[in-house]
CSV table of C-alpha atoms and ligand atoms in Angstrom, one decimal:
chain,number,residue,atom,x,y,z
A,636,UNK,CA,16.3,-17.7,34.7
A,637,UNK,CA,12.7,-17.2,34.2
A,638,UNK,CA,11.9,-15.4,31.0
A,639,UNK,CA,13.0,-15.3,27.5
A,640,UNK,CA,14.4,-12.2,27.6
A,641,UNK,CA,16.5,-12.7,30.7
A,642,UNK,CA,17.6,-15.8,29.2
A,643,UNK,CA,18.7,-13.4,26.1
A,644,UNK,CA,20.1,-10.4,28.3
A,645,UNK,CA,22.4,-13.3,30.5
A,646,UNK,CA,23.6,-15.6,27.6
A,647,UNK,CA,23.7,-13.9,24.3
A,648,UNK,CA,23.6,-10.0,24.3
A,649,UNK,CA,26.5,-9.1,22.8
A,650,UNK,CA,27.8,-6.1,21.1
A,651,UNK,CA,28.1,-6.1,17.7
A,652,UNK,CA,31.1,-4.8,16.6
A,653,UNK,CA,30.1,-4.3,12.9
A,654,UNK,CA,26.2,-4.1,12.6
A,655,UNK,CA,24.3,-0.3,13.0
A,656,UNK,CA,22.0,-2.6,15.4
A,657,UNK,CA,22.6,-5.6,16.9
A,658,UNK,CA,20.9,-7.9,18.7
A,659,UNK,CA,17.2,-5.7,20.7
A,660,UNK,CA,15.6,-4.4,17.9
A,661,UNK,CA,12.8,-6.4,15.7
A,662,UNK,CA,15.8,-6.6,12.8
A,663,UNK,CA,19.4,-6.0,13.1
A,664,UNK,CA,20.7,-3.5,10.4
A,665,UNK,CA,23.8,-3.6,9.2
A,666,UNK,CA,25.9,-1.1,6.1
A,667,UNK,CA,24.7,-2.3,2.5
A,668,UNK,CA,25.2,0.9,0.7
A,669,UNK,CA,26.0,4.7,1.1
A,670,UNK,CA,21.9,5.5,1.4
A,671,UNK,CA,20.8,2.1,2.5
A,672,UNK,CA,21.1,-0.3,5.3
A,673,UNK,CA,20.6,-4.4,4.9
A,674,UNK,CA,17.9,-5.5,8.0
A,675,UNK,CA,17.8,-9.2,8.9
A,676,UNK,CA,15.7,-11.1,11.2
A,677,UNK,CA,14.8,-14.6,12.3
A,678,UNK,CA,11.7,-16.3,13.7
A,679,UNK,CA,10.6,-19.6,14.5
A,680,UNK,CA,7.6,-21.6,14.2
A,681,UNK,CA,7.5,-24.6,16.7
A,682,UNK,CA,4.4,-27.1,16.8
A,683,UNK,CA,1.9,-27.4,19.8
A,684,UNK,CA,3.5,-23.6,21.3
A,685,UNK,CA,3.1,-21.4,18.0
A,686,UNK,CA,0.6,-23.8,16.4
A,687,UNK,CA,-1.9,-26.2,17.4
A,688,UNK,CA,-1.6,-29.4,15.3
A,689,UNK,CA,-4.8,-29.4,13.3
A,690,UNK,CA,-3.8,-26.3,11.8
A,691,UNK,CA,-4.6,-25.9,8.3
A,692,UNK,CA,-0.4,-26.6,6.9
A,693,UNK,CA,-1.4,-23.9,4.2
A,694,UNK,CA,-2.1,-21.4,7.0
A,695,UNK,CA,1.5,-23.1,8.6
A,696,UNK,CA,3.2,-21.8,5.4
A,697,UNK,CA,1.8,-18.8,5.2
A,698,UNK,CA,1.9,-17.6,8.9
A,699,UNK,CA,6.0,-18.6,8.4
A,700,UNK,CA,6.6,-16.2,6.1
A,701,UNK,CA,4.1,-13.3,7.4
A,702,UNK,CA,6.1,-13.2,11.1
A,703,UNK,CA,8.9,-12.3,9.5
A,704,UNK,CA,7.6,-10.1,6.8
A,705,UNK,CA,6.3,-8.5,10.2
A,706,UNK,CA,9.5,-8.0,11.6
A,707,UNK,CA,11.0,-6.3,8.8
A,708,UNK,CA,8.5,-4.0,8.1
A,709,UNK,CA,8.5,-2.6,11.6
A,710,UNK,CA,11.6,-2.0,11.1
A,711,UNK,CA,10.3,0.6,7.9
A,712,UNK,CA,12.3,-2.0,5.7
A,713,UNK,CA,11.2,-4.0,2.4
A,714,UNK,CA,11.3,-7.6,2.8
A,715,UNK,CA,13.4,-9.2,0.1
A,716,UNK,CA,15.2,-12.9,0.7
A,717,UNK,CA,14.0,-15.5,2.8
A,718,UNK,CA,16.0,-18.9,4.1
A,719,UNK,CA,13.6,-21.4,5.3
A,720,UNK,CA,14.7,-24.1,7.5
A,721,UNK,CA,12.3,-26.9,8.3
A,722,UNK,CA,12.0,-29.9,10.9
A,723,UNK,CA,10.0,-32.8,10.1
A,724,UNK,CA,8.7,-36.0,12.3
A,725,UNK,CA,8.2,-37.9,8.8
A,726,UNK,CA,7.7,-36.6,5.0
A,727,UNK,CA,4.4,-35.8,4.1
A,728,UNK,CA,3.4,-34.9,0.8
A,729,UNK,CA,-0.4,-34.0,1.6
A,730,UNK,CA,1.2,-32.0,4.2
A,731,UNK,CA,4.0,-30.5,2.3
A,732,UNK,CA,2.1,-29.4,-0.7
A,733,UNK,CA,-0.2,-27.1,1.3
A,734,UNK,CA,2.5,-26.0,3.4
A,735,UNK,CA,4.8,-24.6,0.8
A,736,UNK,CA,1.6,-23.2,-0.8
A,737,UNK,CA,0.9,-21.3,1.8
A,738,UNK,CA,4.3,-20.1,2.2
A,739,UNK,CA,5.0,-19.1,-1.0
A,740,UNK,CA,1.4,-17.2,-1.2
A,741,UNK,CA,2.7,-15.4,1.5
A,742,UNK,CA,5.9,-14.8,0.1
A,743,UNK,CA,3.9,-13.2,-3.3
A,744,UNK,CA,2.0,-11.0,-1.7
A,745,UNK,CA,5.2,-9.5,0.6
A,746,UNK,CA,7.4,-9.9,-3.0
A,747,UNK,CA,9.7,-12.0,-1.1
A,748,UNK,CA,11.6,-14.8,-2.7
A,749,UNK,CA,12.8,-17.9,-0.9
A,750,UNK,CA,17.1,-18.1,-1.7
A,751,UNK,CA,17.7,-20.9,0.5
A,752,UNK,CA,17.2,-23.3,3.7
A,753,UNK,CA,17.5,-26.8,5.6
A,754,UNK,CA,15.5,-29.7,5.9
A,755,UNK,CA,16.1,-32.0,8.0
A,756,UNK,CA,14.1,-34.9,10.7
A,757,UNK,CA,12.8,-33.8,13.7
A,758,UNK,CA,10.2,-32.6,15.8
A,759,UNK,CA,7.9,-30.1,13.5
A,760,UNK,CA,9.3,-26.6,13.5
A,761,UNK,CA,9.6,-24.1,11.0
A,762,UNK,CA,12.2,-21.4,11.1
A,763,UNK,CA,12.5,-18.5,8.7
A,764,UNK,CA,15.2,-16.1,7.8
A,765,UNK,CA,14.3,-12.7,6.8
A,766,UNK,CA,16.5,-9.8,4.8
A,767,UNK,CA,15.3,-6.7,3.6
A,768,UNK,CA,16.4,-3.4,3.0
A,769,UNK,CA,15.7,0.0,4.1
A,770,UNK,CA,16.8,3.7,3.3
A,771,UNK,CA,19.2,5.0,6.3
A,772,UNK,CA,16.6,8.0,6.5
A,773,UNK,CA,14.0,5.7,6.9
A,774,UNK,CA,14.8,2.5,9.4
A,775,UNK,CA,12.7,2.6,12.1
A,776,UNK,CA,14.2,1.7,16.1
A,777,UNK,CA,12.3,0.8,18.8
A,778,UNK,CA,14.4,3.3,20.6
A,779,UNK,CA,13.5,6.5,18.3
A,780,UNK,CA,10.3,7.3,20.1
A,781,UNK,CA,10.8,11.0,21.5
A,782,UNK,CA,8.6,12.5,24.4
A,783,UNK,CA,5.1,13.7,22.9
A,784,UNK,CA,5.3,11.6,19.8
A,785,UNK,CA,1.8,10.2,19.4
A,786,UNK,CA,1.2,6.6,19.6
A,787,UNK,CA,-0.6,4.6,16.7
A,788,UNK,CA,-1.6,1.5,16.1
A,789,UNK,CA,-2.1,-0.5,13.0
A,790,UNK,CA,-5.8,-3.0,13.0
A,791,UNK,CA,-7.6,-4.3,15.5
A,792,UNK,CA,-5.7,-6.0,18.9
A,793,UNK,CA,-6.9,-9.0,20.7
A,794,UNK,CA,-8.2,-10.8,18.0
A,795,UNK,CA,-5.5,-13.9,17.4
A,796,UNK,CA,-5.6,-14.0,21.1
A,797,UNK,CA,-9.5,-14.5,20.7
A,798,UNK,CA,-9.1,-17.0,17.5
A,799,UNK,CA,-6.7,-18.8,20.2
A,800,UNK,CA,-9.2,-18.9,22.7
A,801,UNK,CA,-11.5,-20.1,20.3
A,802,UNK,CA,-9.5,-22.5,18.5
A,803,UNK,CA,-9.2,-24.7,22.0
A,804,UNK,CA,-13.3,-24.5,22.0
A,805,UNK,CA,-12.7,-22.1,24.9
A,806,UNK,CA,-15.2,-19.3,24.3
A,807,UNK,CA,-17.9,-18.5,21.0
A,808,UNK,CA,-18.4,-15.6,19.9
A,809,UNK,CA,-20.3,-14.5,16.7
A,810,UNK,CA,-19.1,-16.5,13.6
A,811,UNK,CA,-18.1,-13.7,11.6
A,812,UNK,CA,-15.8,-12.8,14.7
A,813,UNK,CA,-14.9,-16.0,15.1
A,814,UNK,CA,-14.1,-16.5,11.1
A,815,UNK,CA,-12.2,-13.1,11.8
A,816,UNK,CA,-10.2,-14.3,15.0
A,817,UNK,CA,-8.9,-17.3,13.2
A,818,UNK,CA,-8.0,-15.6,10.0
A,819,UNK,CA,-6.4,-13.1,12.3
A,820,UNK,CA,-4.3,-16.0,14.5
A,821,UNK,CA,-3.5,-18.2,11.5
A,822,UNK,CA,-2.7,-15.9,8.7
A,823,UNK,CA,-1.4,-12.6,9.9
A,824,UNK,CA,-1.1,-10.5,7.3
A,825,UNK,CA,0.6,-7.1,7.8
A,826,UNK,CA,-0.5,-4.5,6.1
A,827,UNK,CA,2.5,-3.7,4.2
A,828,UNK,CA,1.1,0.0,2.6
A,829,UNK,CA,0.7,1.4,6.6
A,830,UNK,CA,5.0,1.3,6.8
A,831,UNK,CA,5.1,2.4,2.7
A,832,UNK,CA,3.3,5.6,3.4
A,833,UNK,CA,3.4,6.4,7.2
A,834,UNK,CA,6.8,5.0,8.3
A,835,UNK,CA,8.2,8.2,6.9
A,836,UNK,CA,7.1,10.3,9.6
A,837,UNK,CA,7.3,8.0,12.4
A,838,UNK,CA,10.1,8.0,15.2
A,839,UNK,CA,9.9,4.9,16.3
A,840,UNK,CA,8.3,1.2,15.9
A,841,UNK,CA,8.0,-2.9,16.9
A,842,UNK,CA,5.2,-5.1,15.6
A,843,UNK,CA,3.1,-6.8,18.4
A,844,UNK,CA,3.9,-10.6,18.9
A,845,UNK,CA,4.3,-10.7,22.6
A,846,UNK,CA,1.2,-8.3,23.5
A,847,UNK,CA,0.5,-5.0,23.0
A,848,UNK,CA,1.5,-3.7,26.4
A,849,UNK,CA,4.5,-6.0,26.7
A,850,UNK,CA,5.8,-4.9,23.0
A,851,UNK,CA,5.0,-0.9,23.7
A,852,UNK,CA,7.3,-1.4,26.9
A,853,UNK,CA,9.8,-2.3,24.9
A,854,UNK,CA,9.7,0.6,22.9
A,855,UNK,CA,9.5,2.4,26.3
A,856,UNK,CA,12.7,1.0,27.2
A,857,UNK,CA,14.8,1.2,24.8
A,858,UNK,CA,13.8,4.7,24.4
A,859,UNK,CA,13.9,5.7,28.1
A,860,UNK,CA,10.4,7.2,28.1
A,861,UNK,CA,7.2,6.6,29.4
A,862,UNK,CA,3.3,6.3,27.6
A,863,UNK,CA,-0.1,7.5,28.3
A,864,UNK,CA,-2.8,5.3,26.7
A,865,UNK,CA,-6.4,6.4,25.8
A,866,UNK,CA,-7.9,3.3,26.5
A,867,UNK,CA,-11.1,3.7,25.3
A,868,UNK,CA,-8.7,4.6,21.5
A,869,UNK,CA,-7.6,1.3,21.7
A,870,UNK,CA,-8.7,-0.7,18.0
A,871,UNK,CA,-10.8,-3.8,20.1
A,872,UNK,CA,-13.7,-5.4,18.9
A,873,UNK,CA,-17.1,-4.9,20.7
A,874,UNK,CA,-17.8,-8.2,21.3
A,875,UNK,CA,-14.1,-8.4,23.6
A,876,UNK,CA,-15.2,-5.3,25.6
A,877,UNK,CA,-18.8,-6.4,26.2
A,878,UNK,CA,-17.6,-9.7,27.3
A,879,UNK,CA,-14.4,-8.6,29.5
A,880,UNK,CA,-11.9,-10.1,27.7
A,881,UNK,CA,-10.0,-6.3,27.3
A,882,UNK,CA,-6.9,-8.8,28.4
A,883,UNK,CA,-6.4,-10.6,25.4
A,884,UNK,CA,-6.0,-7.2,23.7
A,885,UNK,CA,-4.2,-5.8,26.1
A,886,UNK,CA,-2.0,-9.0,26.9
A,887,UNK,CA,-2.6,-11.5,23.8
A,888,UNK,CA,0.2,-12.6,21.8
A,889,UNK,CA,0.5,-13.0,17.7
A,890,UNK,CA,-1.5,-9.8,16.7
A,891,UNK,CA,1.7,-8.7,14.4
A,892,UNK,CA,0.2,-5.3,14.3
A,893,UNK,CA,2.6,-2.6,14.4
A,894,UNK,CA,3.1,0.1,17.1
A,895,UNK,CA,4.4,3.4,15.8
A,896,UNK,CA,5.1,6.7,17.4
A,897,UNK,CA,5.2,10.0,15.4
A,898,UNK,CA,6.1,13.5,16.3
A,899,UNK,CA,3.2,15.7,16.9
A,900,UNK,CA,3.6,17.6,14.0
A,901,UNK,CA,2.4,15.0,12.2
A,902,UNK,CA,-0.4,14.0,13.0
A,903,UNK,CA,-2.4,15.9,10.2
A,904,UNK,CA,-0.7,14.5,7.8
A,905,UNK,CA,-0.5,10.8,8.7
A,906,UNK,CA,-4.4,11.2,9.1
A,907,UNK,CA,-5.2,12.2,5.8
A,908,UNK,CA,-3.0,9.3,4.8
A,909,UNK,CA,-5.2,7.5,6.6
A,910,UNK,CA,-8.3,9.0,5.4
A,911,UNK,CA,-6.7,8.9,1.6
A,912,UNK,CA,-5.6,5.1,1.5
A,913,UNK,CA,-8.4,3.9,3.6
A,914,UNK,CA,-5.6,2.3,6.4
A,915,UNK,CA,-5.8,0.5,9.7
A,916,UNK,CA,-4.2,3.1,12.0
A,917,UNK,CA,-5.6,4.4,15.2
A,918,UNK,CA,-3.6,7.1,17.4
A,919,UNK,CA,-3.6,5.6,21.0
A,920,UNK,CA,-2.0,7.6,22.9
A,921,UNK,CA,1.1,9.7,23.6
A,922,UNK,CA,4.8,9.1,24.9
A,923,UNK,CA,5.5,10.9,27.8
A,924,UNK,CA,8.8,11.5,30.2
A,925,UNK,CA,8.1,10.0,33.4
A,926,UNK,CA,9.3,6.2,32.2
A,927,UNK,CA,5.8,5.4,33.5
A,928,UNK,CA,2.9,3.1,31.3
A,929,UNK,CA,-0.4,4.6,32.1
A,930,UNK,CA,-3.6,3.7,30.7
A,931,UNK,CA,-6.6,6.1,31.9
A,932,UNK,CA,-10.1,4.9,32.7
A,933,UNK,CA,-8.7,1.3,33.6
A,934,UNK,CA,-10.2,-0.4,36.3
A,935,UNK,CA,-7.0,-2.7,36.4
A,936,UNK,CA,-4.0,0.0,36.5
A,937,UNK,CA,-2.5,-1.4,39.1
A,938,UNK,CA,-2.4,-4.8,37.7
A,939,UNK,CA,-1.0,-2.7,34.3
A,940,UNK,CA,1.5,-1.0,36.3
A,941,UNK,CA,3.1,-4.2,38.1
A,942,UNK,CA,3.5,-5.9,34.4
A,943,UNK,CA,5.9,-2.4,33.9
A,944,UNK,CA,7.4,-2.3,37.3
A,945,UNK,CA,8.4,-6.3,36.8
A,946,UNK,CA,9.1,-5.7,32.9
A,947,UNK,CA,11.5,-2.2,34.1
A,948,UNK,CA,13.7,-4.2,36.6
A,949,UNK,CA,15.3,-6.2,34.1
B,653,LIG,P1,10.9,-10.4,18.0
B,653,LIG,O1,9.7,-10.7,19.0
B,653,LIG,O2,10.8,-9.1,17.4
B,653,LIG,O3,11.2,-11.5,17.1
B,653,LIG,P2,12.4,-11.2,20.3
B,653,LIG,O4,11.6,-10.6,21.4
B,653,LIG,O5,12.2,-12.6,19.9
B,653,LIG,O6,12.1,-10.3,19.0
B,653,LIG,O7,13.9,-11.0,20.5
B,653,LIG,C1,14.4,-9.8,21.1
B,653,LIG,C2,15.8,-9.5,20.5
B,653,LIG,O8,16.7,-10.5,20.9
B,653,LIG,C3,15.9,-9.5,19.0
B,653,LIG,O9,16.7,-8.5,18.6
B,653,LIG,C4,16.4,-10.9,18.7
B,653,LIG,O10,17.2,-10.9,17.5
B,653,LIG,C5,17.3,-11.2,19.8
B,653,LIG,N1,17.5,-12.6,20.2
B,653,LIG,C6,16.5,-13.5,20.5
B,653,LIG,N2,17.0,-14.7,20.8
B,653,LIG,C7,18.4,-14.6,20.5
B,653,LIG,C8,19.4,-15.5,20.6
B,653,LIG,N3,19.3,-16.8,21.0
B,653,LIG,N4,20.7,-15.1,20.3
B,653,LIG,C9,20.9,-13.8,20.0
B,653,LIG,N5,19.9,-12.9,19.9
B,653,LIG,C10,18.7,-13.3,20.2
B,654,LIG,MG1,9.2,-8.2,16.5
């Protein structure tokens, strides 16, 4: 029993009997009206593993809220209610006052409004309930992505990886990068007008908490296809290529960026979009049928195409 999915796949992947999706997708989805479907996620904030402990409690609050928000947007949907549930070693009203801040900053700028919760004593950990709602038309699975759709990316990848690295005085890098990195790793903030205007045309989607390559291969799976990624496409900062960290983006956890595949046909239209609102998005590379992940001009493929092989046999 080695990995959080297997652990998932074993003990609790059930069938849902009345949701549209169950359990595998970033949200389930479930019937709220003849043209619209409720989506509903959860995610969970521990100390020491999803934050170190001098982390700013404002940024705590904030980030919270913002992985959910994430989940529900790749999902096309509008975040609407939260429930927050929180764990505490001992009150603390220094900490509690920039915490909720944070949260509920976050919650403004998503127009999410907090319906409910738990408090209780405990080891710190934060976890948030998410619903939102999406038009039928519109709900975006990770298994919709069709062979030939392109590949896009929303921001840059690599970088809360980087803030990671450089939060645990691990590397330095320039201080506007650094600044950046941080931000990026302690206030994700997902850029909600990408999914308003492109999720439309788009086949498929997950946001990227796991890493890039590991969240694409779900999206793989799921929709029994393969990928081909132009590497040198990829949204990574300068200073991460010119100092061979390409693994951080490649591999890094917490970007919540959003990976979305589009037909084709598209493409001129999502990139006047692009051009139009001034958005984040990079096309990346294409889906393709032979259930392989390939990235071209890597000097590590083979490493890339064990992570799949391993990733494929569950
Ligand atoms: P995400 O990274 O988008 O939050 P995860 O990788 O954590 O998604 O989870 C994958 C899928 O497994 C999701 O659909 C999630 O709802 C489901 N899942 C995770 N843990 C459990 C659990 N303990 N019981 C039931 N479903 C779970
Ligand atoms: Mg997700």
């Amino acid at each position: 029993m080695k990995t959080e999915f297997e652990i998932i796949e074993k003990y609790f992947n059930k069938k849902s009997k009345r949701a549209i999706k169950g359990i595998g997708d970033d949200a389930a989805l479930f019937e709220k009206d003849k043209k619209n479907y409720w989506a509903i996620s959860t995610d969970t904030l521990n100390e020491k593993i999803h934050f170190l402990s001098n982390t700013d409690p404002f940024r705590i609050g904030w980030k919270a809220a913002a992985v959910n928000v994430s989940d529900i947007l790749s999902m096309g949907a509008s975040p609407l209610f939260a429930l927050l549930s929180i764990s505490l070693p001992k009150p603390n009203s220094d900490w509690l006052d920039k915490f909720s801040k944070g949260f509920f900053a976050c919650c403004k700028k998503y127009k999410l409004e907090l319906i409910g919760g738990d408090t209780t004593k405990g080891v710190l950990s934060i976890n948030v309930t998410i619903l939102g709602d999406v038009n039928k038309k519109n709900a975006l699975l990770r298994s919709g992505a069709q062979i030939n759709d392109d590949i896009w990316v929303t921001g840059e990848l690599g970088l809360a990886a980087l803030g990671l690295e450089i939060a645990k005085q691990k590397v330095m890098a320039t201080s506007t990068l650094s600044k950046k990195s941080l931000n990026a790793l302690e206030k994700p903030t997902p850029d909600e007008r990408i999914i308003e205007k492109i999720s439309l045309f788009c086949n498929s989607a997950i946001d990227i908490s796991d890493g890039f390559i590991s969240d694409l291969n779900h999206i793989l799976v799921a929709s029994k296809v393969g990928a081909k990624i132009y590497f040198q496409d990829l949204p990574i900062s300068k200073w991460i290529k010119n100092n061979k960290k390409e693994d951080l983006a490649l591999y890094g956890g917490d970007d919540y960026q959003t990976i979305l595949t589009a037909p084709k046909k598209m493409r001129f239209k999502i990139e006047r979009l692009i051009q139009k609102n001034k958005l984040s998005l990079t096309r990346v590379g294409q889906i393709t049928n032979n259930r392989k992940l390939l990235i071209d001009h890597y000097e590590k493929e083979v490493k890339l195409k064990k992570g799949y092989d391993h990733f494929g046999k569950k």
